[in-house]
XYZ file of C-alpha atoms in Angstrom:
230
model
C -23.968 -55.759 -122.127
C -22.895 -57.150 -125.594
C -22.641 -60.858 -126.251
C -20.905 -62.088 -129.233
C -22.297 -65.437 -130.480
C -21.460 -67.735 -133.298
C -22.891 -71.022 -134.481
C -20.807 -73.448 -136.308
C -22.404 -76.776 -137.570
C -20.062 -79.081 -139.627
C -20.886 -82.620 -140.862
C -17.615 -84.502 -141.588
C -17.645 -88.142 -142.212
C -21.035 -88.598 -140.683
C -20.167 -86.835 -137.386
C -21.806 -83.826 -135.899
C -19.384 -81.093 -134.489
C -20.773 -79.234 -131.520
C -22.263 -75.771 -131.506
C -19.850 -73.278 -130.030
C -20.652 -69.956 -128.144
C -17.814 -67.559 -127.768
C -17.963 -64.954 -124.950
C -15.920 -61.639 -125.003
C -14.737 -61.967 -121.465
C -14.932 -64.086 -118.217
C -17.025 -61.314 -116.487
C -19.778 -61.702 -119.030
C -19.781 -65.382 -118.424
C -20.101 -64.891 -114.642
C -23.035 -62.537 -114.956
C -24.597 -64.975 -117.402
C -24.836 -67.578 -114.647
C -25.912 -64.940 -111.863
C -29.625 -65.462 -111.316
C -29.966 -62.073 -109.793
C -28.961 -60.175 -112.856
C -32.376 -60.326 -114.673
C -31.453 -57.765 -117.280
C -29.009 -59.966 -118.676
C -31.404 -62.811 -118.863
C -33.898 -60.764 -120.577
C -31.328 -59.750 -123.144
C -30.240 -63.285 -123.630
C -33.853 -64.329 -124.154
C -34.351 -61.487 -126.757
C -31.112 -62.646 -128.635
C -31.651 -66.405 -128.424
C -32.358 -68.088 -131.719
C -33.941 -71.584 -132.233
C -31.056 -73.919 -132.888
C -31.830 -77.297 -134.574
C -31.292 -80.402 -132.450
C -28.968 -83.233 -133.550
C -31.957 -85.513 -134.445
C -33.414 -82.605 -136.627
C -30.281 -82.325 -138.461
C -30.033 -86.111 -139.046
C -33.392 -86.142 -140.385
C -32.283 -84.015 -143.248
C -29.336 -86.225 -144.183
C -30.121 -88.571 -146.905
C -27.771 -91.631 -147.362
C -28.099 -93.013 -150.882
C -28.505 -96.671 -150.949
C -27.338 -98.803 -153.962
C -29.235 -102.073 -154.487
C -27.801 -104.566 -156.899
C -29.883 -107.496 -157.891
C -28.090 -110.346 -159.607
C -30.324 -112.914 -161.461
C -29.260 -116.561 -161.019
C -29.281 -118.364 -164.347
C -30.602 -121.846 -164.051
C -29.568 -124.423 -166.629
C -32.388 -125.734 -168.838
C -33.324 -129.235 -167.760
C -32.694 -132.053 -170.277
C -36.069 -133.756 -171.209
C -35.595 -137.527 -170.980
C -38.176 -139.191 -173.296
C -36.699 -142.760 -173.008
C -39.429 -145.252 -171.888
C -39.016 -147.103 -168.664
C -37.844 -150.730 -168.628
C -37.232 -150.983 -172.436
C -33.753 -151.970 -173.715
C -32.155 -149.856 -176.355
C -29.281 -151.102 -178.476
C -26.304 -148.712 -178.689
C -23.896 -150.969 -180.525
C -23.472 -154.554 -181.638
C -23.079 -156.056 -178.158
C -24.354 -153.314 -175.787
C -27.831 -152.239 -174.571
C -29.004 -149.628 -172.133
C -32.154 -149.505 -170.120
C -33.891 -146.792 -167.975
C -34.980 -148.376 -164.747
C -35.465 -147.290 -161.114
C -32.718 -148.223 -158.708
C -33.007 -150.312 -155.542
C -31.832 -149.450 -152.069
C -28.776 -151.644 -152.278
C -26.830 -153.628 -154.687
C -27.443 -157.396 -154.922
C -24.950 -159.907 -153.525
C -23.377 -162.829 -155.587
C -25.726 -165.293 -153.771
C -28.800 -163.189 -154.392
C -27.919 -163.108 -158.035
C -27.394 -166.809 -158.181
C -30.610 -167.604 -156.553
C -32.567 -165.270 -158.832
C -30.790 -166.641 -161.904
C -31.682 -170.237 -160.971
C -35.223 -169.316 -160.129
C -35.549 -167.723 -163.480
C -34.168 -170.610 -165.379
C -36.529 -173.003 -163.588
C -39.520 -170.867 -164.699
C -38.210 -171.103 -168.239
C -37.536 -174.947 -167.926
C -33.699 -174.660 -167.877
C -31.448 -176.587 -165.568
C -29.945 -175.306 -162.368
C -26.477 -173.914 -162.633
C -23.603 -174.882 -160.237
C -21.535 -172.110 -158.807
C -17.855 -172.702 -159.879
C -14.962 -171.351 -157.957
C -12.550 -170.651 -160.901
C -15.401 -169.042 -162.862
C -16.355 -166.906 -159.826
C -12.802 -165.786 -159.279
C -12.538 -164.621 -162.893
C -16.043 -162.987 -162.795
C -15.065 -161.029 -159.762
C -11.864 -159.818 -161.624
C -14.001 -158.665 -164.493
C -16.488 -156.918 -162.290
C -13.611 -154.931 -160.447
C -12.073 -153.921 -163.790
C -15.468 -152.707 -165.120
C -16.201 -150.766 -161.917
C -12.750 -149.134 -162.310
C -13.317 -147.944 -165.826
C -17.003 -147.029 -164.894
C -18.459 -148.631 -168.043
C -18.594 -151.931 -169.946
C -15.990 -152.930 -172.380
C -17.960 -154.744 -175.166
C -16.423 -158.029 -173.880
C -13.034 -157.029 -175.192
C -11.325 -158.200 -171.970
C -13.132 -161.468 -171.930
C -12.343 -162.089 -175.740
C -8.679 -161.218 -175.104
C -8.472 -163.574 -172.213
C -9.855 -166.586 -174.140
C -7.889 -166.018 -177.281
C -4.540 -164.588 -176.163
C -4.337 -165.791 -172.546
C -5.213 -169.429 -172.741
C -8.439 -168.721 -170.862
C -10.179 -171.946 -171.713
C -7.284 -173.953 -170.075
C -7.110 -171.562 -167.120
C -10.621 -171.802 -166.156
C -10.962 -175.569 -167.163
C -13.914 -175.379 -169.635
C -14.423 -176.054 -173.252
C -17.155 -173.479 -173.734
C -17.572 -170.048 -172.001
C -19.893 -167.213 -172.137
C -20.195 -163.851 -170.528
C -22.995 -161.284 -169.294
C -21.674 -158.001 -167.978
C -23.385 -154.722 -166.703
C -22.388 -151.451 -165.159
C -24.267 -148.493 -163.692
C -27.376 -150.235 -162.162
C -27.965 -150.551 -158.357
C -30.432 -153.452 -158.356
C -31.334 -156.497 -156.253
C -30.819 -159.940 -157.595
C -34.309 -160.526 -159.243
C -34.220 -157.077 -160.968
C -30.609 -157.714 -162.366
C -31.840 -161.122 -163.845
C -35.402 -160.404 -164.660
C -35.285 -156.725 -165.638
C -31.718 -155.865 -166.849
C -30.328 -159.122 -168.333
C -33.873 -160.219 -169.643
C -34.386 -156.846 -171.147
C -32.767 -157.809 -174.453
C -32.806 -160.974 -176.396
C -28.990 -161.791 -176.611
C -28.456 -161.400 -172.884
C -31.558 -163.273 -171.976
C -30.820 -166.177 -174.328
C -27.232 -166.414 -172.864
C -28.596 -166.630 -169.181
C -31.305 -169.257 -170.122
C -29.042 -171.397 -172.525
C -29.454 -175.061 -171.738
C -25.867 -175.863 -172.588
C -24.524 -174.046 -169.603
C -23.987 -176.170 -166.428
C -21.833 -173.901 -164.377
C -21.627 -170.215 -163.578
C -19.416 -167.737 -161.786
C -20.693 -164.341 -160.464
C -18.742 -161.183 -159.561
C -20.035 -157.922 -158.079
C -18.098 -154.804 -157.494
C -19.676 -151.430 -156.865
C -22.202 -150.920 -159.780
C -20.707 -153.689 -161.950
C -21.741 -157.171 -162.285
C -20.301 -160.118 -164.333
C -21.782 -163.578 -165.010
C -19.404 -166.307 -166.565
C -21.213 -169.298 -167.906
C -19.321 -172.508 -168.471
C -19.887 -175.928 -170.119
C -17.609 -178.936 -170.806
C -15.685 -178.707 -167.557
C -12.422 -180.694 -167.460
């Protein structure tokens, strides 16, 4: 008996197409499955070839892998060589200082208590908190926190010269200390920051002042000193 056999192995889009046997007629197929016909079995054995399994075929398939490595560029850190706790003058009326910040910002009362304690140590009289000065100081602090910097006392000077500030506040002499950008407790605001340069320290210790107003808003503080109340 003659058996025609063909093997077709196709790889298409990663899929294996089955092996196909073609037989000449249905009778041959019946005899193939008849266990009594040993001659056919022997012939089939003689004509059988080793057919690779699916796993053997897959082992020979190499899938190229593309690995792309991108290097993340880190910015070069800026080296800060400024000393801690030392005031540095940046213009005629402005200083800056490198300090460590506290957990929370001081309240007006904490600043007042720290200021009067500091003045006592330096033999200056206690300052009395004034309502008008405090209201104006709070306006100034809110403004400074809004612009995120100090204004070189320009707003204060304009208020005194062009907005009748002395009469509005009721004092013949007024002074101002302002700051922005430091989150400090009361003692550190007075004894670190404002005491860090001579002009601000002289102002907060000046014996001519009898009254003070204190404003705090965000990271901004404002101290308005007054003398000659009327």
